[in-house]
XYZ file of C-alpha atoms in Angstrom:
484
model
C 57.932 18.283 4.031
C 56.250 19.165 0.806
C 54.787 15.348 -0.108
C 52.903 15.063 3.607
C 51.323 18.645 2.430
C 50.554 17.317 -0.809
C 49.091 13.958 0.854
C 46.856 16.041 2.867
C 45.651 18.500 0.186
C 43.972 15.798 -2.131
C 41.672 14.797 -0.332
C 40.576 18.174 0.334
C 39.770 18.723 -3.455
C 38.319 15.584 -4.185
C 35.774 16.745 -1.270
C 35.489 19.707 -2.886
C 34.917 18.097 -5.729
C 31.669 16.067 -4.692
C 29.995 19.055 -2.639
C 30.423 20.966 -5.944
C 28.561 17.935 -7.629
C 26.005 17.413 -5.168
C 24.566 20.917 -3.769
C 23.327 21.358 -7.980
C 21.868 18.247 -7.541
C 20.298 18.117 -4.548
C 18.468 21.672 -5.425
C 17.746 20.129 -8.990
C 15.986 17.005 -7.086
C 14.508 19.417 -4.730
C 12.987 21.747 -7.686
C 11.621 18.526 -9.309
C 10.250 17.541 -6.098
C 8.248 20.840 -6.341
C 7.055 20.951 -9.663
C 5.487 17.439 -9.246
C 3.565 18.073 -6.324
C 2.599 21.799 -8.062
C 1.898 20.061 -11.147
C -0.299 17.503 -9.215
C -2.630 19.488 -6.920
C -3.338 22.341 -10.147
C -4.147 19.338 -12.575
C -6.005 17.575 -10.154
C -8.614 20.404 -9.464
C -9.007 21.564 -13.359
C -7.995 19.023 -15.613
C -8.436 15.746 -14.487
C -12.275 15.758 -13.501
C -13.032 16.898 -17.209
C -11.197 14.361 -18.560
C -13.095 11.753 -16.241
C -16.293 13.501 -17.216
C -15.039 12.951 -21.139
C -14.061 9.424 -20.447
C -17.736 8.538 -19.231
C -19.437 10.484 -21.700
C -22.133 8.768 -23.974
C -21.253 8.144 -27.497
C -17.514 7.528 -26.367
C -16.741 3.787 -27.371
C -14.098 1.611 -25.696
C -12.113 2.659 -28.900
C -12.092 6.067 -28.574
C -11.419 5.556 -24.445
C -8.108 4.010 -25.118
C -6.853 6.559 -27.598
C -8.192 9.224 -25.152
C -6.186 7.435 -22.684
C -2.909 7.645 -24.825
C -3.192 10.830 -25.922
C -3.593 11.830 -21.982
C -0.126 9.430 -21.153
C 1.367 11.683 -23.944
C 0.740 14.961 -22.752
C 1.990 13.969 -19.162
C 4.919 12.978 -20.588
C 5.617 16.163 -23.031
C 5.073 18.336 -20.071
C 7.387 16.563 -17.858
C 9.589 16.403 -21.020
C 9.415 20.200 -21.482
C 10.391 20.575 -17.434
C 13.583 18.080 -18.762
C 14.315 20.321 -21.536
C 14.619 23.462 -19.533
C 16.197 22.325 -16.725
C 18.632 21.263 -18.926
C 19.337 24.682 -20.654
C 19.673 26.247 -17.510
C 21.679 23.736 -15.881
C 25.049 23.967 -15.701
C 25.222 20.145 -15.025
C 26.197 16.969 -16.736
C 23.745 14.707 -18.630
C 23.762 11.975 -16.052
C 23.247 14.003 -13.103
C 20.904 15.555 -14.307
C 18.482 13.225 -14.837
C 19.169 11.594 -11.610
C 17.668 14.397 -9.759
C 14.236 12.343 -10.538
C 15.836 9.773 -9.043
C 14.802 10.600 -5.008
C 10.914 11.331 -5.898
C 11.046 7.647 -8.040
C 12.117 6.023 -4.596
C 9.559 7.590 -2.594
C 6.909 6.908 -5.066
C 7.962 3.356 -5.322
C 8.451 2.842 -1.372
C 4.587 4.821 -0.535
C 3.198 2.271 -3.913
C 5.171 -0.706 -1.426
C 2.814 0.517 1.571
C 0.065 1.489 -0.060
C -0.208 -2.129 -1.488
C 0.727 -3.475 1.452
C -2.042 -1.903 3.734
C -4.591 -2.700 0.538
C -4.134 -6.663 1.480
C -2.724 -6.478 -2.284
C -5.475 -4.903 -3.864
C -5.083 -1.791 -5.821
C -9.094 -1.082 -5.638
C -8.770 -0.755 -1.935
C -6.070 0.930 -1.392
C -6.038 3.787 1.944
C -4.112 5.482 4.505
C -1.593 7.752 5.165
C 1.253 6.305 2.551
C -1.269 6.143 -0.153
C -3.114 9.263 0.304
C 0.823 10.900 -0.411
C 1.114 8.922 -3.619
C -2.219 9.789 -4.928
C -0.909 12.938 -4.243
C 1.938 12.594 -5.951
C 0.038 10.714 -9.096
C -2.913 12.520 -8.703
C -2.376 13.389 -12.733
C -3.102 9.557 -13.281
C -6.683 9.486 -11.473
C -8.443 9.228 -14.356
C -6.318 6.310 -15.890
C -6.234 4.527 -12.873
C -10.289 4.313 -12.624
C -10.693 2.915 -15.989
C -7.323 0.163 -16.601
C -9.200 -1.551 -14.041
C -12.428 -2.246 -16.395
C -9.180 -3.207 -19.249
C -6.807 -5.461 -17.660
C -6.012 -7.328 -14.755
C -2.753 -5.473 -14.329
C -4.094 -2.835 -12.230
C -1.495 -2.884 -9.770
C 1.558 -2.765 -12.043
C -0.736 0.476 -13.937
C -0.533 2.070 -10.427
C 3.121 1.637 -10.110
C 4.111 2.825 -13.761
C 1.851 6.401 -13.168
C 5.255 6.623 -10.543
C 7.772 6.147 -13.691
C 5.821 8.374 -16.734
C 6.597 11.798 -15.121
C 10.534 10.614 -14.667
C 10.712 9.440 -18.107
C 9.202 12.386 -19.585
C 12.005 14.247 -18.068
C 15.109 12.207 -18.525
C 14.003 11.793 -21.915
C 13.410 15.444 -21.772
C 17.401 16.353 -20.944
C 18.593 13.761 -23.158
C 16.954 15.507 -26.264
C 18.073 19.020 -25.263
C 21.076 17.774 -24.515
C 21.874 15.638 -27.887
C 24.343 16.931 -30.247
C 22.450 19.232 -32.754
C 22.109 17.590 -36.639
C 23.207 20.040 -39.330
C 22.975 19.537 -42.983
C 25.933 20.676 -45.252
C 24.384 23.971 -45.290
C 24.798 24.559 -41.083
C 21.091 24.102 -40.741
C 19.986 22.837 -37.232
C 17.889 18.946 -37.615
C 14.434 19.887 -35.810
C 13.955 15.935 -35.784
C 12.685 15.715 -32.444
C 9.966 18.695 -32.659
C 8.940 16.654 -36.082
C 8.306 13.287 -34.010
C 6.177 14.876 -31.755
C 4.075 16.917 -33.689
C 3.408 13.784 -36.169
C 2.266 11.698 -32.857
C 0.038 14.371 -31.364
C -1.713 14.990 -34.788
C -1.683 11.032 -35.445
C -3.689 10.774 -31.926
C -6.246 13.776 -32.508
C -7.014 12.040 -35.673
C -7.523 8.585 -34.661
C -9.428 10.541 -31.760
C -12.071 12.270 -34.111
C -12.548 9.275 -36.370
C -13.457 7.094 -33.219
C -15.892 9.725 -32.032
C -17.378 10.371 -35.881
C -17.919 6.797 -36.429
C -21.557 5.460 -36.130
C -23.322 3.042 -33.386
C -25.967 0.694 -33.657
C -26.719 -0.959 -30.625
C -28.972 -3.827 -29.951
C -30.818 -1.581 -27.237
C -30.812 2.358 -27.026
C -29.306 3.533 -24.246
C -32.528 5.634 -23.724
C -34.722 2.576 -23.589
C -32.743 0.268 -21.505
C -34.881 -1.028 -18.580
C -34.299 -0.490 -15.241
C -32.254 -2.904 -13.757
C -31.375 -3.767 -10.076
C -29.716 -6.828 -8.355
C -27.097 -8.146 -5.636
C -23.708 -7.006 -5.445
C -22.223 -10.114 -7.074
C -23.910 -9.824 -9.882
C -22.776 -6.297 -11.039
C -19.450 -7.279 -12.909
C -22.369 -9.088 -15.261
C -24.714 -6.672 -15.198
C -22.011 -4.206 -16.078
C -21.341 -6.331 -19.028
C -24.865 -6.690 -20.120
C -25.382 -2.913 -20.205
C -21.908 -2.833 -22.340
C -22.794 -5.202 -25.034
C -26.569 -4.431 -25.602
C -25.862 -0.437 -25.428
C -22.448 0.130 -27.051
C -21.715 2.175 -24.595
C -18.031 2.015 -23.287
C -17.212 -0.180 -19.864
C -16.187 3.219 -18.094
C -19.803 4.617 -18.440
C -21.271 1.010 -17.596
C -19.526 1.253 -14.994
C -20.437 4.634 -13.934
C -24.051 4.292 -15.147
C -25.143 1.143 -13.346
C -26.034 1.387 -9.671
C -26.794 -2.149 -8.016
C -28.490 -1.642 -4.400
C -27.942 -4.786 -1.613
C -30.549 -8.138 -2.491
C -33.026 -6.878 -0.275
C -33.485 -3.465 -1.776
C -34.015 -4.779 -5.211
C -36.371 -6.799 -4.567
C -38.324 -3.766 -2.723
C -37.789 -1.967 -6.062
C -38.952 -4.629 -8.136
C -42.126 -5.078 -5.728
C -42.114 -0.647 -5.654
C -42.068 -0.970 -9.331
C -39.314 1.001 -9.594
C -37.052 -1.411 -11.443
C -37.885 -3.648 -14.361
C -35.831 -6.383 -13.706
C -32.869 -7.496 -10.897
C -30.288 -10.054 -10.892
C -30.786 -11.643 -7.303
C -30.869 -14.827 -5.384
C -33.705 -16.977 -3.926
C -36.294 -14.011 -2.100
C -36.368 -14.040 1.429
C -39.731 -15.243 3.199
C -39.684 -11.883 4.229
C -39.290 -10.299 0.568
C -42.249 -13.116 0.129
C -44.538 -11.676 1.889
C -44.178 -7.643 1.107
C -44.652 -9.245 -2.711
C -47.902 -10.567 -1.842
C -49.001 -7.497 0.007
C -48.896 -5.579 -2.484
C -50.593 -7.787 -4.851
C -47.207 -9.051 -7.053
C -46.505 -12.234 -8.148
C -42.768 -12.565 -8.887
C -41.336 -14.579 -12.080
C -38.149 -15.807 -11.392
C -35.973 -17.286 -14.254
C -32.624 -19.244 -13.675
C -29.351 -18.275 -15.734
C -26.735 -19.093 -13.614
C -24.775 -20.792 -11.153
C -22.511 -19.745 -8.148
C -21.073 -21.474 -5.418
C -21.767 -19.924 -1.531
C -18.291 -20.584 -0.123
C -16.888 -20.135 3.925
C -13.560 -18.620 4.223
C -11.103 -18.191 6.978
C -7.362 -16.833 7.424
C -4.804 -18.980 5.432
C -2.985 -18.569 9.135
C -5.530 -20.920 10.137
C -4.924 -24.745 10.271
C -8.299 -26.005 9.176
C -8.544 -25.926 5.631
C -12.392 -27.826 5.401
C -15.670 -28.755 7.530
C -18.496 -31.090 6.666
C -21.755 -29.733 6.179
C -22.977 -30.758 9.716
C -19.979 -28.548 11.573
C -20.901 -25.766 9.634
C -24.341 -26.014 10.944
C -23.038 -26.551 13.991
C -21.100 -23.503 13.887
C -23.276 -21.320 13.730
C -26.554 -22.980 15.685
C -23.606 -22.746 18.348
C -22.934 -26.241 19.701
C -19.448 -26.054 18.475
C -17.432 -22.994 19.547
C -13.571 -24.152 19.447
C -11.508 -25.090 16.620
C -9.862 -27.533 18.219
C -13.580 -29.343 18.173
C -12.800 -29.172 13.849
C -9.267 -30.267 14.035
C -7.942 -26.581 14.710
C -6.203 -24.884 17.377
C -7.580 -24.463 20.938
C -9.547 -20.885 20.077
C -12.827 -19.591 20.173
C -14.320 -19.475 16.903
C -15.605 -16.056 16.105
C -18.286 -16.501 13.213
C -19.413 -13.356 11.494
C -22.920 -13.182 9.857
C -24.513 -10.862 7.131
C -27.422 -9.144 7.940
C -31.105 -10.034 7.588
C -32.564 -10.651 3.805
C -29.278 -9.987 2.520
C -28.457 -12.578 -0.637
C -26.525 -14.278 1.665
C -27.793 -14.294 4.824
C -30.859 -15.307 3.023
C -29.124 -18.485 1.525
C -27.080 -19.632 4.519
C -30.465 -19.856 6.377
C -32.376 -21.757 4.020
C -29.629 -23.873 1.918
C -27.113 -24.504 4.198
C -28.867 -24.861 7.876
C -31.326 -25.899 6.614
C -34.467 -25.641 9.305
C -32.024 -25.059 11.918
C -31.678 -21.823 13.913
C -28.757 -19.696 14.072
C -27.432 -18.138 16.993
C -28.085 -14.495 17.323
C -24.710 -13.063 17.187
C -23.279 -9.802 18.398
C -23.829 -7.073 16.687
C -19.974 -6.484 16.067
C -19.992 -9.501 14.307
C -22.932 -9.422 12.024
C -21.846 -7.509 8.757
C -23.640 -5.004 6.604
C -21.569 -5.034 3.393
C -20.566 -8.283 1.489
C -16.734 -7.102 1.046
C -16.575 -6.054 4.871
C -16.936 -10.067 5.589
C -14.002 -10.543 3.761
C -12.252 -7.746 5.184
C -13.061 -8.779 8.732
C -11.792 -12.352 8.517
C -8.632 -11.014 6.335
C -7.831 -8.385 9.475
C -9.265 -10.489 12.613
C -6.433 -10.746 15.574
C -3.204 -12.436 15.492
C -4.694 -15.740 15.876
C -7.145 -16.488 12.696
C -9.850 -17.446 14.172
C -12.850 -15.743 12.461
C -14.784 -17.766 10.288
C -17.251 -15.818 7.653
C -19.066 -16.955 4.366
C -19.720 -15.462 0.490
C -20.699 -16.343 -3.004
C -17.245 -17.947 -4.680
C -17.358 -15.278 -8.171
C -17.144 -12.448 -5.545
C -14.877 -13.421 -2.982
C -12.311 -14.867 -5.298
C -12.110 -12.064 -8.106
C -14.354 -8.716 -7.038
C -13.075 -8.571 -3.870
C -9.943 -11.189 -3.432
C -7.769 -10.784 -0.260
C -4.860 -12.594 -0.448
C -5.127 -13.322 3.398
C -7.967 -15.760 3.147
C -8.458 -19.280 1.886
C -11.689 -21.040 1.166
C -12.930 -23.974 2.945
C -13.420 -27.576 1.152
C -17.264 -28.575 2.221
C -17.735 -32.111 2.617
C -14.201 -32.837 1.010
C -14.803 -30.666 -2.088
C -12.792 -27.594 -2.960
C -15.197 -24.592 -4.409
C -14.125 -23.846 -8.081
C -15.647 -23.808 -11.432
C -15.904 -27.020 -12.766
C -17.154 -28.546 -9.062
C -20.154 -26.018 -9.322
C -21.125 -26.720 -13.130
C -20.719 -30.404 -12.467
C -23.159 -29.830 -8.593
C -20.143 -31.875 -6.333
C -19.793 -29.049 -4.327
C -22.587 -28.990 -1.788
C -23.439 -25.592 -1.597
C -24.489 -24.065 -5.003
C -26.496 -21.075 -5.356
C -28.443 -19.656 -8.827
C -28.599 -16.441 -10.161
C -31.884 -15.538 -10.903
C -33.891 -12.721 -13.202
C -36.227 -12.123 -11.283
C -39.791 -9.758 -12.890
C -42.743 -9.059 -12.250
C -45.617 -11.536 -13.597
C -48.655 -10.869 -16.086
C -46.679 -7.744 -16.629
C -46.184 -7.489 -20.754
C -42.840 -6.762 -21.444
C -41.815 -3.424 -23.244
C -39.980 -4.302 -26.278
C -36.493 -3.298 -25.209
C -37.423 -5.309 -22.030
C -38.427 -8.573 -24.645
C -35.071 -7.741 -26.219
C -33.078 -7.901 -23.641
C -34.601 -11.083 -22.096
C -34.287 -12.915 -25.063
C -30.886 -11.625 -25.769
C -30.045 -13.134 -21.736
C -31.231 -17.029 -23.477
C -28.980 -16.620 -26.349
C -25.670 -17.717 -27.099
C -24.479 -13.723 -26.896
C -26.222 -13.832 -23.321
C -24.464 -17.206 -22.399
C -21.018 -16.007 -22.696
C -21.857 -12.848 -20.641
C -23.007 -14.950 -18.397
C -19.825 -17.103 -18.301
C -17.714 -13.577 -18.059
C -19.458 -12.366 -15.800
C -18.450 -14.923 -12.902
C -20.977 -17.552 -13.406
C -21.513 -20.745 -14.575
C -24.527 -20.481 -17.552
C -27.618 -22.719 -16.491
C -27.758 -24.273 -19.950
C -23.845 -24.552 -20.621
């Protein structure tokens, strides 16, 4: 009778066994759970916005931003180190589990980055929504870092996923250390190795931090003197650039600095005299005609070339139209896709509003004297990236058809759900717009006022915009250079 007893009682302690293991670690995941979201909201609401305010300040180079930016990354991860350290001194659990108990928030971080990116159409800039709003939450340490690797690299999205993995490493890496044997020397004297390497990185950072602020700038304009500038959505990754190279300042105060209104209003500011210069397409007759009211005569100078492009969802058979079905389109005499080779649906074409840049160009370039139909006014679209967004997110069957410049749609504001149309059996790229086979190209004008005498910063800067310097801006900027 004794084995069956014994039989029975193993099981019984192995149980015991793993509820001993895993109440300590579910409270230990449960505590870390806590201090994150603690950690979060306080640092949110008093340190992040000064560092934000710091990162945008004038005099900080791109230079000192990055080091700022390390230094920031490092004290994260020494305070989520020091949260490793202690919870391993008070523990009284192994190593491994431990550091597992960051392993439950690193799954929910990584499943609400899944549906955050998921509900963005794939782009980190547009993220929203329920899931997301709980991982800013969550990450809301990494604000600040988040609005400025975007100006740096084109790996914004993987940047939003790794803010989810510098608060776990900070505090396995945390346990490990306070957990590693202790060094002595032949005289029972305790190694302080680890408080060594940290104090020699934090005091390597705050140097490299002063010398980049203490270092002096000579830039080809002051940032005092810089002239007013104004222009078309498009054309502020450019712009942005311009103001970069020409001021020294860094790309996170560009960025912050410059404030492009729509087409239309620029040109009303350039009329108003309330900007010097804007970076705009052809003027609307309408823009025309409030010019010569009030007495202006408008200079406009070429410097580069974009391509106007139509777009609908890559669940959509058609992948090009001819010139005449375009105008077609959207004079209304064809309304079905099966009429282009598509399916048998309505198509549902979206429009830009009046003197927008594009508006403005679809009705003189492309139909060129011919009317288009008024549309509804659920279909005509204020904002250049909500055309995108509407053909991205139409219904289940694909079948709204919308239009854009090519630098914009493809890189500023790319949705992975659409695909560009070929036009007359060309595909929009680059090297179709410098070489003019693509139909529909559109120019990038500086546009000022005439028999106005330039300012000096304002002759700097134009001549600067003819130069090689200017050229390759140009080129960055999205655009292919008129004289390239």
């Amino acid at each position: 009778m004794s084995e069956p007893k014994e039989v029975i009682s193993k099981p019984k302690k192995d149980e015991s066994v793993r509820i001993a293991w895993f109440w300590p670690w579910l409270g230990g995941t449960f505590m870390f759970g806590l201090f994150s979201v603690m950690f979060n909201v306080v640092w949110s609401m008093v340190v992040a916005p000064q560092v934000q305010l710091l990162l945008r300040h004038e005099g900080v180079t791109d230079t000192t931003v990055i080091v700022i930016l390390l230094l920031y990354a490092w004290i994260i991860g020494l305070i989520f180190a020091a949260y490793g350290a202690l919870s391993a001194r008070m523990s009284n659990m192994g190593k491994l589990p431990l550091m597992l108990t960051g392993l439950l928030s690193l799954l929910c971080g990584l499943w609400l980055w899944i549906v955050g990116i998921q509900g963005s159409g794939g782009q980190p800039a547009e993220v929203s929504g329920g899931a997301w709003g709980l991982f800013s939450l969550y990450h809301a340490w990494a604000e600040p870092v988040l609005e400025v690797l975007g100006l740096y690299t084109q790996l914004s999205g993987i940047c939003f996923l790794l803010t989810a993995l510098l608060p776990i490493i900070g505090m396995v890496v945390g346990v490990g250390v306070d957990r590693y044997p202790a060094v002595t020397d032949q005289n029972g004297k305790v190694d302080h190795r680890w408080q060594w390497v940290v104090a020699a990185i934090s005091a390597a950072l705050i140097i490299v931090l002063t010398i980049t602020l203490m270092l002096p700038q000579r830039p080809y304009i002051a940032e005092r003197d810089f002239p007013v500038v104004d222009g078309a959505t498009a054309a502020i990754p450019f712009a942005q650039d311009m103001l970069h190279e020409l001021t020294g300042m860094s790309k996170v105060r560009a960025a912050h600095e410059l404030r492009f209104n729509t087409t239309h209003q620029a040109y009303v500011n350039l009329i108003e005299k309330k900007a010097d210069l804007i970076l705009v397409a052809v003027p609307s007759d309408e823009e025309l005609r409030l010019a010569k009211s009030r007495g202006i005569q408008m200079k406009l100078t070429p410097i580069g070339w974009d391509a106007f492009i139509f777009l609908v969802h890559k669940g959509n058979p058609v992948n090009g139209l001819s010139s005449e079905q375009v105008r077609s389109i959207y004079e209304g005499s064809i309304r079905n896709w099966s009429e282009v080779g598509g399916k048998n649906q309505p198509i549902v074409a979206y429009q830009r509003e009046e003197n927008s840049g594009s508006q403005t160009y679809m009705q003189k370039k492309v139909m060129k004297g011919h009317d288009m139909a008024e549309p509804p006014r659920e279909l005509r679209i204020g904002i250049m990236g909500e055309m995108i967004n509407a053909v991205a997110d139409f219904n289940k069957d694909h079948n709204a058809l919308g239009y854009s410049f090519y630098y914009f749609a493809n890189v500023m504001h790319n949705r992975q759900e659409v695909k560009f149309l070929s036009i007359d059996g060309v595909e929009p790229d680059k090297e179709r717009i410098r070489s003019k086979q693509y139909p529909f190209t559109a120019q990038l004008f500086v546009v000022t006022r005439e028999g106005e005498k330039p300012h000096a910063s304002m002759q700097r800067l134009l001549e600067w915009l003819q130069s090689e310097e200017g050229t390759r801006a140009i080129e960055k900027g999205g655009f292919v250079p008129v004289n390239s």
